[in-house]
């Protein structure tokens, strides 16, 4: 129930703060992007994974899409390719469509598949531009790993013997010199290949299935009939000249139909090759997701400047009788790391660690939304008087005031969640205090814990 409440509160914080943050900002009403909402992969062994595969034909000089459904702690891959090798320029946008955050061309991409590895919060845009307008088929696959909360490392260190009692001489808090790897994970990940193959199958079926091919053959046979109509009983009669003319017409129609069938077969082969290339890329992605230690270096492209992947600077480490233990994929303590004190510490340590990441998420949502709002206002001020759509003057000023109002609501929502999270952190640390006392550590919170609490209080207090 508590988890659900947090999810809902984060959702309300975001929605109430800025409802327009559903796609990169624009004043051009002609831009109508397609939403690609990531869906849960319900296959066995893919718990927590998200993905979607999208096919379409190029219709305009630029095709716009925006992705939703992922979260801050997902690692996201965006794969874009054309089925027939048509060169595509692919751009990712965050705050507005004009501010490109990352760009690739399928011509230079391995196997012709542009692959963006990103971390972000909130929706982001995908813009696809062919070198020249055509009606080729393109595909977008967006896949996201299960949430991985690792980069903060451990807040604890082993307590020294002389720190067990209040009379100890050792310094109670040491600056964090190193951070743990955040836990051992063994995620068996794959991507939405099944979804991709299903969609490919449907597409190929439409292009070259029995029904489509049979229809073409029937049309061909009908076109070869020597008469456009028959009398009720007497049939039809042609002169030799009419018969010769009819043969020429039918030869021309036959050639056209066979050319269409050849085109469908060529497109089917192109789709098949695109599937194989996408499959190859997907296999590589699985290996990358399995290597937790390399995730943050591999997925180092955080869209926008509001995503952090490093522990907060100057964070103190907290002495504890129970050195850090690890959680498996199901949130349980790994058997090889289980200790005698784990049973007492488990729930309290789990709540404590969760609050650290909740604070990080709260700060990220606030910063990302503020950055977006500031960028939208700046962009609107710059171009409002020059847009072809005529958005300017009073119209833009009204929109601007709505954005500013949303920022004020965001600040109020942040302060409310900040106070709630502080209380939850304090509650978790009080539970840890009881556990530490059980194993002989006197006045753990008063001597050690409160300094970390004060650090968190100052670190995440809204500064502007």
Short mmCIF file of C-alpha atoms in Angstrom, two decimals:
data_model
loop_
_atom_site.label_atom_id
_atom_site.label_comp_id
_atom_site.label_asym_id
_atom_site.label_seq_id
_atom_site.Cartn_x
_atom_site.Cartn_y
_atom_site.Cartn_z
CA UNK A 1 0.00 0.00 0.00
CA UNK A 2 2.85 2.39 0.86
CA UNK A 3 4.51 1.70 -2.49
CA UNK A 4 1.24 2.36 -4.33
CA UNK A 5 0.81 5.61 -2.44
CA UNK A 6 4.30 6.73 -3.42
CA UNK A 7 3.64 5.92 -7.06
CA UNK A 8 0.36 7.83 -7.03
CA UNK A 9 1.88 10.78 -5.21
CA UNK A 10 4.76 10.97 -7.66
CA UNK A 11 2.24 10.82 -10.47
CA UNK A 12 0.15 13.61 -8.95
CA UNK A 13 3.26 15.65 -8.30
CA UNK A 14 4.21 15.39 -11.94
CA UNK A 15 0.75 15.77 -13.49
CA UNK A 16 -0.26 18.63 -11.24
CA UNK A 17 3.01 20.43 -11.73
CA UNK A 18 3.02 20.54 -15.49
CA UNK A 19 0.38 18.83 -17.58
CA UNK A 20 1.94 19.95 -20.85
CA UNK A 21 5.06 17.88 -20.23
CA UNK A 22 3.76 15.00 -22.35
CA UNK A 23 6.15 15.60 -25.24
CA UNK A 24 8.91 18.03 -26.22
CA UNK A 25 7.60 21.58 -26.23
CA UNK A 26 6.58 23.29 -29.46
CA UNK A 27 4.50 26.22 -30.65
CA UNK A 28 4.05 24.57 -34.04
CA UNK A 29 0.56 23.07 -34.06
CA UNK A 30 1.40 21.09 -37.21
CA UNK A 31 3.58 18.76 -35.15
CA UNK A 32 1.34 15.92 -33.97
CA UNK A 33 3.67 13.21 -32.61
CA UNK A 34 2.66 9.59 -32.08
CA UNK A 35 2.80 8.40 -28.47
CA UNK A 36 4.82 5.22 -27.89
CA UNK A 37 3.85 4.06 -24.41
CA UNK A 38 6.08 1.30 -23.06
CA UNK A 39 4.19 -1.82 -22.00
CA UNK A 40 5.10 -4.46 -19.44
CA UNK A 41 6.67 -7.61 -20.86
CA UNK A 42 4.41 -10.30 -19.38
CA UNK A 43 6.49 -13.25 -20.54
CA UNK A 44 7.96 -15.55 -17.90
CA UNK A 45 11.44 -14.46 -16.88
CA UNK A 46 10.98 -10.85 -17.98
CA UNK A 47 9.66 -9.34 -14.75
CA UNK A 48 10.04 -5.59 -14.67
CA UNK A 49 10.97 -5.23 -18.33
CA UNK A 50 9.17 -2.77 -20.60
CA UNK A 51 9.04 -2.47 -24.35
CA UNK A 52 7.20 -1.58 -27.53
CA UNK A 53 7.80 -2.14 -31.26
CA UNK A 54 6.31 0.30 -33.76
CA UNK A 55 6.08 0.07 -37.56
CA UNK A 56 5.00 2.77 -39.97
CA UNK A 57 5.62 4.11 -43.45
CA UNK A 58 7.45 7.35 -44.08
CA UNK A 59 4.86 9.87 -45.17
CA UNK A 60 6.42 13.27 -44.48
CA UNK A 61 9.84 14.86 -44.48
CA UNK A 62 9.90 14.32 -40.70
CA UNK A 63 8.05 11.80 -38.52
CA UNK A 64 7.53 12.67 -34.82
CA UNK A 65 7.04 10.31 -31.85
CA UNK A 66 7.36 10.56 -28.08
CA UNK A 67 8.00 7.82 -25.53
CA UNK A 68 6.25 7.45 -22.17
CA UNK A 69 5.90 4.75 -19.51
CA UNK A 70 9.51 4.41 -18.34
CA UNK A 71 10.94 5.60 -15.03
CA UNK A 72 14.09 7.13 -13.61
CA UNK A 73 15.79 3.83 -12.74
CA UNK A 74 15.16 2.06 -16.06
CA UNK A 75 17.95 1.76 -18.62
CA UNK A 76 16.42 2.49 -22.01
CA UNK A 77 17.46 1.45 -25.54
CA UNK A 78 15.96 3.16 -28.58
CA UNK A 79 16.47 1.16 -31.79
CA UNK A 80 15.54 2.68 -35.17
CA UNK A 81 16.00 1.20 -38.64
CA UNK A 82 14.41 1.12 -42.09
CA UNK A 83 13.50 -2.23 -43.60
CA UNK A 84 14.91 -1.47 -47.05
CA UNK A 85 18.07 0.38 -46.07
CA UNK A 86 16.67 3.87 -46.62
CA UNK A 87 19.05 6.25 -44.79
CA UNK A 88 17.39 7.82 -41.76
CA UNK A 89 18.55 10.65 -39.52
CA UNK A 90 17.27 9.96 -36.01
CA UNK A 91 17.19 12.67 -33.33
CA UNK A 92 16.19 12.53 -29.65
CA UNK A 93 14.71 15.63 -28.00
CA UNK A 94 13.85 16.33 -24.38
CA UNK A 95 12.74 19.89 -23.65
CA UNK A 96 11.69 21.02 -27.13
CA UNK A 97 11.91 19.66 -30.66
CA UNK A 98 14.49 22.23 -31.69
CA UNK A 99 16.97 21.30 -28.94
CA UNK A 100 18.46 17.98 -30.12
CA UNK A 101 19.96 15.91 -27.30
CA UNK A 102 21.37 13.04 -29.36
CA UNK A 103 21.53 12.20 -33.06
CA UNK A 104 22.52 9.23 -35.24
CA UNK A 105 22.27 8.22 -38.90
CA UNK A 106 21.41 4.64 -39.84
CA UNK A 107 24.00 4.79 -42.63
CA UNK A 108 26.79 4.90 -40.05
CA UNK A 109 25.10 2.61 -37.52
CA UNK A 110 26.06 -1.01 -37.03
CA UNK A 111 23.80 -3.26 -39.14
CA UNK A 112 21.87 -0.14 -40.09
CA UNK A 113 20.25 0.06 -36.63
CA UNK A 114 20.58 3.33 -34.72
CA UNK A 115 20.91 2.44 -31.02
CA UNK A 116 20.59 5.10 -28.32
CA UNK A 117 21.38 4.05 -24.74
CA UNK A 118 19.89 6.55 -22.35
CA UNK A 119 18.67 7.25 -18.85
CA UNK A 120 15.96 9.84 -18.40
CA UNK A 121 12.84 10.78 -16.52
CA UNK A 122 9.68 11.92 -18.22
CA UNK A 123 8.80 11.61 -21.88
CA UNK A 124 11.27 12.22 -24.69
CA UNK A 125 10.85 12.70 -28.42
CA UNK A 126 12.07 10.72 -31.44
CA UNK A 127 12.29 12.55 -34.76
CA UNK A 128 12.95 10.56 -37.95
CA UNK A 129 14.00 12.24 -41.20
CA UNK A 130 14.73 10.42 -44.48
CA UNK A 131 17.23 11.95 -46.89
CA UNK A 132 14.34 12.37 -49.33
CA UNK A 133 10.62 11.70 -48.88
CA UNK A 134 9.55 8.14 -49.72
CA UNK A 135 7.13 5.51 -48.46
CA UNK A 136 9.62 3.04 -46.98
CA UNK A 137 8.75 1.13 -43.83
CA UNK A 138 10.65 2.07 -40.67
CA UNK A 139 10.59 0.51 -37.23
CA UNK A 140 11.16 1.86 -33.73
CA UNK A 141 11.84 -0.52 -30.86
CA UNK A 142 12.08 0.96 -27.37
CA UNK A 143 13.02 -1.40 -24.56
CA UNK A 144 13.72 -0.72 -20.88
CA UNK A 145 15.42 -2.81 -18.24
CA UNK A 146 13.87 -3.56 -14.84
CA UNK A 147 14.52 -0.82 -12.30
CA UNK A 148 18.09 -0.98 -11.02
CA UNK A 149 18.86 1.05 -7.92
CA UNK A 150 22.59 0.67 -7.50
CA UNK A 151 24.49 3.90 -7.98
CA UNK A 152 24.09 5.26 -4.43
CA UNK A 153 26.07 2.35 -3.04
CA UNK A 154 26.04 1.61 0.68
CA UNK A 155 25.65 4.21 3.41
CA UNK A 156 27.19 1.88 6.03
CA UNK A 157 30.60 0.67 7.16
CA UNK A 158 31.65 -1.88 9.77
CA UNK A 159 31.71 -0.46 13.27
CA UNK A 160 34.97 -0.53 15.24
CA UNK A 161 35.10 -2.13 18.68
CA UNK A 162 35.85 1.17 20.38
CA UNK A 163 32.73 2.68 18.78
CA UNK A 164 30.38 0.18 20.38
CA UNK A 165 29.91 2.23 23.53
CA UNK A 166 29.46 5.93 24.16
CA UNK A 167 32.90 6.16 25.78
CA UNK A 168 34.73 5.20 22.58
CA UNK A 169 37.37 7.63 21.31
CA UNK A 170 37.07 6.95 17.58
CA UNK A 171 35.49 9.50 15.28
CA UNK A 172 31.84 8.56 14.94
CA UNK A 173 31.47 9.49 11.29
CA UNK A 174 33.97 9.02 8.49
CA UNK A 175 33.70 10.55 5.08
CA UNK A 176 32.65 8.02 2.50
CA UNK A 177 35.80 7.00 0.66
CA UNK A 178 34.34 4.28 -1.46
CA UNK A 179 30.91 3.09 -2.37
CA UNK A 180 29.72 -0.44 -2.82
CA UNK A 181 28.43 -1.75 -6.06
CA UNK A 182 24.93 -1.44 -4.63
CA UNK A 183 24.16 -5.12 -4.53
CA UNK A 184 24.61 -8.22 -6.55
CA UNK A 185 22.18 -8.67 -9.36
CA UNK A 186 21.61 -11.51 -11.68
CA UNK A 187 18.93 -10.24 -14.02
CA UNK A 188 18.06 -12.61 -16.83
CA UNK A 189 17.03 -10.00 -19.36
CA UNK A 190 15.90 -10.22 -22.91
CA UNK A 191 13.95 -7.72 -24.95
CA UNK A 192 10.66 -7.54 -26.73
CA UNK A 193 11.85 -9.83 -29.53
CA UNK A 194 8.67 -11.84 -29.28
CA UNK A 195 6.68 -8.67 -29.79
CA UNK A 196 8.88 -7.63 -32.70
CA UNK A 197 8.57 -11.00 -34.40
CA UNK A 198 4.80 -10.98 -33.89
CA UNK A 199 4.45 -7.56 -35.47
CA UNK A 200 6.84 -8.53 -38.26
CA UNK A 201 4.79 -11.67 -38.86
CA UNK A 202 1.57 -9.68 -39.13
CA UNK A 203 3.23 -7.20 -41.45
CA UNK A 204 4.75 -9.91 -43.63
CA UNK A 205 1.42 -11.70 -43.67
CA UNK A 206 -0.28 -8.62 -44.99
CA UNK A 207 2.41 -8.16 -47.62
CA UNK A 208 2.83 -11.73 -48.82
CA UNK A 209 0.20 -13.84 -47.11
CA UNK A 210 -1.96 -16.32 -48.93
CA UNK A 211 -4.93 -14.00 -48.92
CA UNK A 212 -3.05 -11.04 -50.41
CA UNK A 213 -1.22 -13.16 -52.95
CA UNK A 214 -4.38 -15.04 -53.90
CA UNK A 215 -6.23 -11.79 -54.45
CA UNK A 216 -3.51 -10.57 -56.78
CA UNK A 217 -3.63 -13.83 -58.74
CA UNK A 218 -7.44 -13.65 -59.02
CA UNK A 219 -7.21 -10.08 -60.29
CA UNK A 220 -4.59 -11.21 -62.75
CA UNK A 221 -6.78 -14.05 -64.04
CA UNK A 222 -9.78 -11.79 -64.32
CA UNK A 223 -7.74 -9.30 -66.26
CA UNK A 224 -6.85 -12.05 -68.76
CA UNK A 225 -10.46 -12.85 -69.53
CA UNK A 226 -11.01 -12.01 -73.21
CA UNK A 227 -14.33 -10.29 -72.67
CA UNK A 228 -15.45 -7.51 -70.40
CA UNK A 229 -18.97 -8.84 -70.40
CA UNK A 230 -21.00 -11.71 -71.70
CA UNK A 231 -24.44 -11.88 -73.15
CA UNK A 232 -27.01 -13.88 -71.25
CA UNK A 233 -26.71 -16.84 -73.64
CA UNK A 234 -24.79 -15.95 -76.77
CA UNK A 235 -21.36 -14.97 -75.29
CA UNK A 236 -19.32 -12.32 -77.11
CA UNK A 237 -17.73 -11.95 -80.56
CA UNK A 238 -14.48 -10.14 -81.46
CA UNK A 239 -13.01 -9.31 -84.81
CA UNK A 240 -9.42 -10.38 -85.43
CA UNK A 241 -8.27 -6.76 -85.03
CA UNK A 242 -10.15 -6.43 -81.73
CA UNK A 243 -8.61 -9.70 -80.56
CA UNK A 244 -5.06 -8.47 -81.34
CA UNK A 245 -5.68 -5.22 -79.47
CA UNK A 246 -7.05 -7.12 -76.48
CA UNK A 247 -3.92 -9.32 -76.33
CA UNK A 248 -1.67 -6.25 -76.21
CA UNK A 249 -3.71 -4.77 -73.35
CA UNK A 250 -3.62 -7.99 -71.37
CA UNK A 251 0.15 -8.38 -71.81
CA UNK A 252 0.58 -4.87 -70.40
CA UNK A 253 -1.71 -5.62 -67.42
CA UNK A 254 0.09 -8.91 -66.78
CA UNK A 255 3.46 -7.17 -66.68
CA UNK A 256 2.10 -4.59 -64.21
CA UNK A 257 0.68 -7.23 -61.85
CA UNK A 258 3.90 -9.28 -61.94
CA UNK A 259 5.88 -6.13 -61.17
CA UNK A 260 3.65 -5.48 -58.13
CA UNK A 261 4.16 -9.05 -56.92
CA UNK A 262 7.92 -8.67 -57.34
CA UNK A 263 7.79 -5.47 -55.31
CA UNK A 264 5.91 -7.24 -52.50
CA UNK A 265 8.46 -10.06 -52.50
CA UNK A 266 11.32 -7.55 -52.36
CA UNK A 267 9.70 -5.78 -49.42
CA UNK A 268 9.22 -9.11 -47.64
CA UNK A 269 12.93 -9.89 -48.01
CA UNK A 270 13.80 -6.43 -46.70
CA UNK A 271 11.59 -6.94 -43.63
CA UNK A 272 13.25 -10.31 -43.01
CA UNK A 273 16.71 -8.73 -43.09
CA UNK A 274 15.58 -5.93 -40.75
CA UNK A 275 14.34 -8.55 -38.28
CA UNK A 276 17.70 -10.34 -38.31
CA UNK A 277 19.61 -7.08 -37.77
CA UNK A 278 17.30 -6.06 -34.93
CA UNK A 279 17.62 -9.52 -33.38
CA UNK A 280 21.41 -9.24 -33.47
CA UNK A 281 21.31 -5.87 -31.72
CA UNK A 282 18.90 -7.19 -29.10
CA UNK A 283 21.28 -10.03 -28.21
CA UNK A 284 24.03 -7.49 -27.53
CA UNK A 285 21.72 -5.41 -25.34
CA UNK A 286 20.95 -8.39 -23.11
CA UNK A 287 24.63 -8.85 -22.30
CA UNK A 288 24.96 -5.17 -21.45
CA UNK A 289 22.01 -5.25 -19.07
CA UNK A 290 23.41 -8.29 -17.27
CA UNK A 291 26.63 -6.45 -16.42
CA UNK A 292 25.46 -4.17 -13.64
CA UNK A 293 28.89 -2.65 -13.02
CA UNK A 294 29.07 -1.32 -16.60
CA UNK A 295 25.51 -0.02 -16.82
CA UNK A 296 26.22 3.57 -15.83
CA UNK A 297 29.23 3.85 -18.13
CA UNK A 298 27.38 2.26 -21.06
CA UNK A 299 24.16 4.22 -20.55
CA UNK A 300 25.93 7.48 -19.86
CA UNK A 301 23.69 9.61 -22.06
CA UNK A 302 21.23 11.17 -19.66
CA UNK A 303 18.76 13.20 -21.71
CA UNK A 304 18.83 16.62 -20.15
CA UNK A 305 21.15 17.70 -17.34
CA UNK A 306 18.80 16.69 -14.54
CA UNK A 307 19.81 13.01 -14.24
CA UNK A 308 22.42 11.98 -11.70
CA UNK A 309 24.36 8.72 -11.66
CA UNK A 310 26.73 9.37 -8.79
CA UNK A 311 26.27 9.31 -5.00
CA UNK A 312 25.77 12.73 -3.40
CA UNK A 313 29.09 14.36 -2.60
CA UNK A 314 30.31 14.53 1.02
CA UNK A 315 27.85 11.88 2.19
CA UNK A 316 28.95 10.42 5.54
CA UNK A 317 29.25 6.69 6.08
CA UNK A 318 27.48 5.26 9.11
CA UNK A 319 29.11 2.70 11.45
CA UNK A 320 26.93 -0.39 11.90
CA UNK A 321 27.20 -3.74 13.67
CA UNK A 322 25.56 -5.29 10.62
CA UNK A 323 27.73 -4.65 7.58
CA UNK A 324 25.87 -4.20 4.35
CA UNK A 325 23.99 -7.16 2.92
CA UNK A 326 22.65 -7.58 -0.56
CA UNK A 327 19.16 -7.94 -1.98
CA UNK A 328 18.35 -10.31 -4.79
CA UNK A 329 15.96 -9.59 -7.68
CA UNK A 330 12.94 -10.29 -5.45
CA UNK A 331 14.03 -7.93 -2.69
CA UNK A 332 15.17 -10.76 -0.42
CA UNK A 333 18.54 -10.98 1.29
CA UNK A 334 20.93 -13.14 -0.73
CA UNK A 335 21.68 -16.39 1.10
CA UNK A 336 25.45 -16.07 0.74
CA UNK A 337 25.33 -12.64 2.40
CA UNK A 338 22.82 -13.44 5.13
CA UNK A 339 24.12 -12.73 8.62
CA UNK A 340 22.84 -13.30 12.11
CA UNK A 341 21.76 -9.70 12.41
CA UNK A 342 20.01 -9.59 9.02
CA UNK A 343 16.62 -10.71 10.35
CA UNK A 344 16.48 -7.77 12.72
CA UNK A 345 17.87 -5.26 10.24
CA UNK A 346 16.16 -6.38 7.05
CA UNK A 347 12.94 -4.33 7.03
CA UNK A 348 14.50 -1.23 8.60
CA UNK A 349 17.48 -1.28 6.22
CA UNK A 350 15.15 -1.85 3.28
CA UNK A 351 13.01 1.17 4.27
CA UNK A 352 16.12 3.28 4.83
CA UNK A 353 17.60 2.42 1.43
CA UNK A 354 14.28 2.97 -0.32
CA UNK A 355 14.01 6.46 1.14
CA UNK A 356 17.44 7.37 -0.21
CA UNK A 357 16.27 6.58 -3.73
CA UNK A 358 12.91 8.25 -3.12
CA UNK A 359 14.71 11.47 -2.22
CA UNK A 360 16.82 11.15 -5.36
CA UNK A 361 13.72 10.63 -7.47
CA UNK A 362 11.95 13.58 -5.87
CA UNK A 363 14.90 15.86 -6.57
CA UNK A 364 15.20 14.58 -10.14
CA UNK A 365 11.50 15.10 -10.91
CA UNK A 366 11.75 18.63 -9.56
CA UNK A 367 14.91 19.51 -11.48
CA UNK A 368 13.77 17.91 -14.75
CA UNK A 369 10.40 19.64 -14.62
CA UNK A 370 11.99 22.97 -13.72
CA UNK A 371 14.47 22.63 -16.58
CA UNK A 372 11.65 21.80 -18.96
CA UNK A 373 9.54 24.74 -17.78
CA UNK A 374 12.45 27.18 -18.05
CA UNK A 375 13.29 25.89 -21.52
CA UNK A 376 9.67 26.16 -22.62
CA UNK A 377 9.40 29.75 -21.38
CA UNK A 378 12.68 30.72 -23.02
CA UNK A 379 11.71 29.05 -26.29
CA UNK A 380 8.25 30.61 -26.24
CA UNK A 381 9.61 34.09 -25.52
CA UNK A 382 12.09 33.78 -28.39
CA UNK A 383 9.76 32.56 -31.13
CA UNK A 384 6.22 33.47 -30.07
CA UNK A 385 6.15 36.58 -32.23
CA UNK A 386 7.53 34.81 -35.30
CA UNK A 387 5.70 31.50 -35.50
CA UNK A 388 3.74 30.80 -38.69
CA UNK A 389 0.90 29.48 -36.58
CA UNK A 390 0.40 32.96 -35.17
CA UNK A 391 0.93 32.01 -31.53
CA UNK A 392 2.11 35.22 -29.92
CA UNK A 393 1.08 38.27 -27.97
CA UNK A 394 -1.73 37.57 -25.53
CA UNK A 395 -1.99 33.91 -26.55
CA UNK A 396 1.60 33.18 -25.56
CA UNK A 397 1.35 35.30 -22.40
CA UNK A 398 -1.60 33.17 -21.26
CA UNK A 399 0.36 30.01 -21.93
CA UNK A 400 3.37 31.46 -20.13
CA UNK A 401 1.34 32.26 -17.02
CA UNK A 402 0.00 28.68 -16.97
CA UNK A 403 3.56 27.34 -17.00
CA UNK A 404 4.61 29.69 -14.20
CA UNK A 405 1.56 28.65 -12.16
CA UNK A 406 2.49 25.02 -12.67
CA UNK A 407 6.01 25.71 -11.38
CA UNK A 408 4.57 27.26 -8.22
CA UNK A 409 2.38 24.19 -7.70
CA UNK A 410 5.43 22.00 -8.28
CA UNK A 411 7.36 23.82 -5.54
CA UNK A 412 4.49 23.39 -3.10
CA UNK A 413 4.18 19.70 -3.96
CA UNK A 414 7.94 19.23 -3.52
CA UNK A 415 7.94 20.79 -0.07
CA UNK A 416 5.05 18.58 1.04
CA UNK A 417 6.73 15.38 -0.20
CA UNK A 418 10.07 16.48 1.28
CA UNK A 419 8.54 16.76 4.75
CA UNK A 420 6.81 13.39 4.38
CA UNK A 421 10.01 11.69 3.23
CA UNK A 422 12.01 13.16 6.11
CA UNK A 423 9.57 11.62 8.55
CA UNK A 424 9.77 8.24 6.79
CA UNK A 425 13.58 8.39 6.86
CA UNK A 426 13.56 9.23 10.56
CA UNK A 427 11.19 6.32 11.27
CA UNK A 428 13.46 3.89 9.42
CA UNK A 429 16.51 5.14 11.31
CA UNK A 430 14.73 4.75 14.63
CA UNK A 431 14.09 1.11 13.73
CA UNK A 432 17.78 0.75 12.90
CA UNK A 433 18.61 2.30 16.28
CA UNK A 434 16.66 -0.47 18.03
CA UNK A 435 18.47 -3.16 16.03
CA UNK A 436 21.90 -1.67 16.74
CA UNK A 437 21.09 -1.53 20.48
CA UNK A 438 20.07 -5.19 20.35
CA UNK A 439 23.60 -6.07 19.24
CA UNK A 440 25.38 -3.85 21.76
CA UNK A 441 25.80 -0.49 20.01
CA UNK A 442 24.89 2.23 22.48
CA UNK A 443 23.04 5.38 21.41
CA UNK A 444 23.54 4.58 17.72
CA UNK A 445 21.26 7.31 16.37
CA UNK A 446 22.47 10.05 18.74
CA UNK A 447 26.13 9.29 18.03
CA UNK A 448 26.04 8.32 14.34
CA UNK A 449 22.63 8.26 12.70
CA UNK A 450 21.59 11.85 13.28
CA UNK A 451 24.54 13.17 11.26
CA UNK A 452 23.40 11.25 8.20
CA UNK A 453 19.83 12.42 8.78
CA UNK A 454 21.02 16.04 8.91
CA UNK A 455 23.00 15.50 5.72
CA UNK A 456 19.90 14.19 3.91
CA UNK A 457 17.79 17.02 5.32
CA UNK A 458 20.15 19.65 3.95
CA UNK A 459 20.97 17.86 0.70
CA UNK A 460 17.38 17.56 -0.54
CA UNK A 461 15.88 20.74 0.85
CA UNK A 462 14.59 22.86 -2.04
CA UNK A 463 17.15 25.59 -2.61
CA UNK A 464 15.23 27.86 -4.97
#
